Short mmCIF file of C-alpha atoms in Angstrom, two decimals:
data_model
loop_
_atom_site.label_atom_id
_atom_site.label_comp_id
_atom_site.label_asym_id
_atom_site.label_seq_id
_atom_site.Cartn_x
_atom_site.Cartn_y
_atom_site.Cartn_z
CA MET A 24 1.56 13.48 10.67
CA ILE A 25 -1.62 11.57 11.47
CA GLU A 26 -1.34 10.26 15.05
CA VAL A 27 -2.77 6.76 15.53
CA LEU A 28 -3.74 4.70 18.58
CA VAL A 29 -3.61 0.93 17.97
CA VAL A 30 -5.97 -1.09 20.20
CA ASP A 31 -5.87 -4.91 20.21
CA ASP A 32 -6.10 -7.42 23.05
CA ASP A 33 -3.30 -9.52 21.50
CA VAL A 34 0.04 -7.79 22.17
CA ARG A 35 1.69 -9.42 19.16
CA VAL A 36 -1.12 -8.41 16.80
CA ALA A 37 -0.99 -4.86 18.14
CA ARG A 38 2.73 -4.71 17.41
CA VAL A 39 2.22 -6.01 13.87
CA ASN A 40 -0.56 -3.50 13.20
CA ALA A 41 1.56 -0.69 14.66
CA ALA A 42 4.43 -1.68 12.38
CA TYR A 43 2.05 -1.63 9.41
CA VAL A 44 0.89 1.88 10.35
CA GLU A 45 4.47 3.15 10.58
CA LYS A 46 5.14 1.91 7.04
CA VAL A 47 2.48 4.19 5.55
CA PRO A 48 3.82 7.70 4.82
CA GLY A 49 2.12 10.41 6.83
CA PHE A 50 1.11 8.16 9.76
CA ARG A 51 2.70 7.69 13.17
CA VAL A 52 1.75 5.42 16.09
CA ALA A 53 1.09 7.54 19.18
CA GLY A 54 0.37 4.58 21.45
CA GLN A 55 -0.83 1.00 21.86
CA ALA A 56 -3.52 -0.36 24.17
CA HIS A 57 -4.71 -3.89 24.91
CA THR A 58 -7.88 -3.24 26.92
CA ALA A 59 -10.80 -0.84 26.70
CA THR A 60 -9.65 0.85 29.91
CA GLU A 61 -6.15 1.44 28.53
CA ALA A 62 -7.58 2.80 25.28
CA LEU A 63 -9.85 5.28 27.05
CA CYS A 64 -7.01 6.33 29.36
CA LEU A 65 -4.72 7.06 26.41
CA LEU A 66 -7.50 9.02 24.73
CA GLU A 67 -7.51 11.27 27.80
CA THR A 68 -3.74 11.58 28.24
CA LEU A 69 -2.16 11.65 24.78
CA PRO A 70 -1.59 15.25 23.66
CA ARG A 71 -3.01 14.57 20.21
CA LEU A 72 -4.80 11.67 18.58
CA ASP A 73 -6.38 11.61 15.13
CA LEU A 74 -7.34 7.99 14.53
CA VAL A 75 -8.01 4.81 16.53
CA LEU A 76 -7.50 1.37 14.98
CA LEU A 77 -9.88 -0.53 17.22
CA ASP A 78 -10.36 -4.24 17.84
CA HIS A 79 -13.85 -5.34 18.88
CA TYR A 80 -12.95 -8.23 21.18
CA LEU A 81 -11.32 -6.69 24.26
CA PRO A 82 -11.08 -8.34 27.70
CA ASP A 83 -13.06 -5.68 29.59
CA ASP A 84 -15.47 -4.36 26.93
CA THR A 85 -16.22 -4.44 23.22
CA GLY A 86 -14.83 -2.09 20.63
CA ILE A 87 -18.35 -0.75 20.12
CA GLY A 88 -18.50 -0.04 23.85
CA VAL A 89 -15.26 1.91 23.58
CA VAL A 90 -16.61 4.01 20.71
CA ARG A 91 -19.82 4.65 22.61
CA GLU A 92 -17.88 5.80 25.69
CA MET A 93 -15.57 7.94 23.54
CA ARG A 94 -18.54 9.81 22.12
CA ARG A 95 -20.15 10.15 25.56
CA ARG A 96 -16.97 11.81 26.81
CA GLY A 97 -16.93 14.15 23.84
CA HIS A 98 -14.03 12.56 21.94
CA GLN A 99 -14.56 12.94 18.20
CA THR A 100 -11.41 10.98 17.27
CA ASP A 101 -11.94 8.98 14.08
CA VAL A 102 -12.23 5.20 14.33
CA ILE A 103 -11.43 2.34 11.97
CA MET A 104 -12.55 -1.04 13.30
CA VAL A 105 -9.90 -3.74 12.83
CA THR A 106 -11.42 -6.97 14.07
CA ALA A 107 -12.36 -10.59 13.45
CA ALA A 108 -16.01 -9.80 14.27
CA ARG A 109 -17.99 -10.57 11.12
CA ASP A 110 -21.60 -10.54 12.30
CA VAL A 111 -23.78 -7.98 10.60
CA SER A 112 -25.10 -6.61 13.90
CA THR A 113 -21.57 -5.60 14.98
CA VAL A 114 -20.85 -4.03 11.61
CA GLN A 115 -24.12 -2.11 11.79
CA ALA A 116 -23.40 -0.94 15.35
CA ALA A 117 -19.94 0.26 14.27
CA MET A 118 -21.52 2.29 11.48
CA ARG A 119 -24.14 3.80 13.79
CA HIS A 120 -21.49 4.89 16.28
CA GLY A 121 -19.42 6.58 13.62
CA ALA A 122 -16.68 4.13 12.59
CA LEU A 123 -15.35 5.29 9.23
CA GLN A 124 -14.08 1.90 8.07
CA TYR A 125 -14.34 -1.76 9.04
CA LEU A 126 -11.42 -4.08 8.25
CA VAL A 127 -11.96 -7.80 8.90
CA LYS A 128 -9.08 -9.94 10.21
CA PRO A 129 -6.99 -11.55 8.94
CA PHE A 130 -5.74 -9.03 6.40
CA ALA A 131 -2.55 -8.23 4.50
CA PHE A 132 -0.60 -5.01 4.83
CA SER A 133 -2.13 -3.77 1.58
CA GLY A 134 -5.59 -3.99 3.15
CA LEU A 135 -4.72 -1.67 6.00
CA ARG A 136 -2.58 0.58 3.82
CA GLY A 137 -5.48 1.15 1.41
CA ARG A 138 -7.78 2.23 4.21
CA LEU A 139 -5.20 4.50 5.79
CA GLU A 140 -4.49 6.17 2.46
CA ALA A 141 -8.23 6.64 1.87
CA TYR A 142 -8.49 8.17 5.33
CA ALA A 143 -5.59 10.54 4.62
CA GLU A 144 -7.30 11.63 1.41
CA LEU A 145 -10.52 12.22 3.32
CA ARG A 146 -8.73 14.43 5.85
CA ARG A 147 -7.12 16.49 3.09
CA THR A 148 -10.52 17.02 1.50
CA LEU A 149 -12.21 18.00 4.77
CA ASP A 150 -9.35 20.22 5.93
CA GLY A 151 -9.95 22.44 2.91
CA GLY A 152 -13.16 23.70 4.56
CA GLY A 153 -15.59 25.96 2.73
CA GLU A 154 -18.69 24.83 0.88
CA ALA A 155 -18.89 21.68 -1.22
CA GLU A 156 -20.54 21.17 -4.57
CA GLN A 157 -22.23 17.82 -5.20
CA ALA A 158 -19.10 16.42 -6.86
CA GLU A 159 -17.07 17.26 -3.77
CA VAL A 160 -19.70 15.72 -1.49
CA ASP A 161 -19.64 12.57 -3.62
CA ARG A 162 -15.84 12.43 -3.31
CA ILE A 163 -16.04 12.74 0.48
CA PHE A 164 -18.51 9.88 0.78
CA ALA A 165 -16.53 7.81 -1.72
CA ALA A 166 -13.46 8.18 0.50
CA LEU A 167 -15.46 6.97 3.50
CA SER A 168 -16.33 3.75 1.71
CA ALA A 169 -13.14 3.36 -0.32
CA PRO A 170 -12.11 -0.24 -0.95
CA THR A 171 -8.73 -1.63 0.04
CA ALA A 172 -7.19 -0.62 -3.26
CA PRO A 173 -8.50 -0.07 -6.73
CA GLY A 174 -8.41 -3.19 -8.86
CA LEU A 175 -5.90 -3.13 -11.66
CA PRO A 176 -7.28 -3.02 -15.19
CA LYS A 177 -6.62 -5.98 -17.45
CA GLY A 178 -3.03 -6.02 -18.66
CA HIS A 179 -1.58 -4.34 -15.57
CA SER A 180 0.75 -6.17 -13.19
CA PRO A 181 0.43 -5.77 -9.39
CA THR A 182 4.21 -6.25 -9.10
CA THR A 183 4.92 -3.43 -11.55
CA ALA A 184 2.35 -1.17 -9.86
CA ASP A 185 4.04 -1.83 -6.53
CA LEU A 186 7.45 -0.97 -7.99
CA VAL A 187 6.15 2.40 -9.13
CA ARG A 188 4.37 2.97 -5.82
CA ARG A 189 7.51 2.26 -3.79
CA SER A 190 9.52 4.64 -5.95
CA LEU A 191 7.02 7.42 -5.31
CA THR A 192 6.68 6.78 -1.58
CA GLY A 193 10.46 6.67 -1.17
CA ALA A 194 11.06 9.94 -3.01
CA ASP A 195 11.42 13.31 -1.30
CA GLN A 196 10.21 15.22 -4.36
CA PRO A 197 7.92 14.67 -7.38
CA LEU A 198 9.29 12.30 -10.01
CA SER A 199 8.93 12.15 -13.76
CA ALA A 200 8.23 8.98 -15.75
CA GLN A 201 11.87 8.95 -16.85
CA GLU A 202 13.09 9.13 -13.25
CA ILE A 203 10.72 6.32 -12.26
CA ALA A 204 12.02 4.26 -15.18
CA GLU A 205 15.62 4.78 -14.05
CA ARG A 206 14.81 3.77 -10.48
CA THR A 207 12.81 0.66 -11.36
CA GLY A 208 14.37 -0.60 -14.60
CA LEU A 209 11.05 -0.22 -16.41
CA SER A 210 10.73 1.45 -19.78
CA ARG A 211 9.64 5.08 -19.74
CA GLN A 212 6.42 4.15 -21.53
CA THR A 213 5.55 1.52 -18.93
CA ALA A 214 6.35 3.87 -16.06
CA GLN A 215 4.15 6.55 -17.63
CA ARG A 216 1.27 4.10 -18.07
CA TYR A 217 1.31 3.08 -14.40
CA LEU A 218 1.75 6.65 -13.21
CA LYS A 219 -1.37 7.66 -15.13
CA LEU A 220 -3.24 4.74 -13.58
CA LEU A 221 -2.19 5.80 -10.06
CA GLU A 222 -3.22 9.36 -10.83
CA ARG A 223 -6.65 8.29 -12.13
CA THR A 224 -7.31 6.27 -8.99
CA GLY A 225 -6.26 9.16 -6.73
CA ARG A 226 -3.15 7.47 -5.36
CA ALA A 227 -0.71 9.84 -7.07
CA ARG A 228 -0.88 13.55 -7.81
CA LEU A 229 0.27 15.18 -11.03
CA SER A 230 2.11 18.48 -11.20
CA LEU A 231 3.62 20.29 -14.19
CA ARG A 232 7.13 21.73 -14.34
CA TYR A 233 7.61 24.33 -17.03
CA GLY A 234 10.96 24.79 -18.74
CA ASP A 235 12.19 27.41 -21.14
CA VAL A 236 10.91 25.62 -24.25
CA GLY A 237 8.66 22.76 -25.18
CA ARG A 238 5.82 21.13 -23.30
CA PRO A 239 5.79 21.06 -19.49
CA GLU A 240 7.24 18.01 -17.77
CA HIS A 241 4.72 15.77 -15.96
CA ARG A 242 5.85 14.97 -12.42
CA TYR A 243 4.14 12.77 -9.87
CA VAL A 244 4.04 12.53 -6.09
CA TRP A 245 2.39 9.88 -3.89
CA ALA A 246 -0.91 11.31 -2.67
CA ALA A 247 -0.16 10.70 1.03
CA ARG A 248 2.84 13.04 0.76
CA VAL A 249 0.82 15.99 -0.57
#
């Protein structure tokens, strides 16, 4: 599980953001803070912390100030800025101090989910270690700047894509197109088309199951579960 600290001066907003985080497979909220002091204290006391969702406007400091102090203390915890601050100077300062993403308020759940899933993919790539060819380096940097979610090609429905996504995220094992069709009421052909789209955009992973005869069965799992 990826352990997350949610930092926002508004208690209600912090609760909403924490609830969003808990809805994304593979993520868990380790704590919530509403001031810079609380955030830095939790960074010192929590047994493990992987990611901070950090507001910029805090009552006792800015989010940039928190990141700066984190780095001064030797904390290399990853940071995604989640804030209403839109001025270019703040965005630039966040980049210079190592924020991986910058999400502008207000946003929908899909906006945060897309960034968390991109972050999870980045961690899986980096955790592999070893040396990277140029293609792998390009993939790492693409994950750092990944958009909220890939746009759907013409002729694809967001509602249908979400049906397929929810089937995959709710499953405890890889699913075939036929199984997705049975769960969603879609035709097998439609399910297969959307599964291929999710695979191409890196949001689903394909595996093959070989039987005694015939071609192997294509099975898919949501990328955050891999």
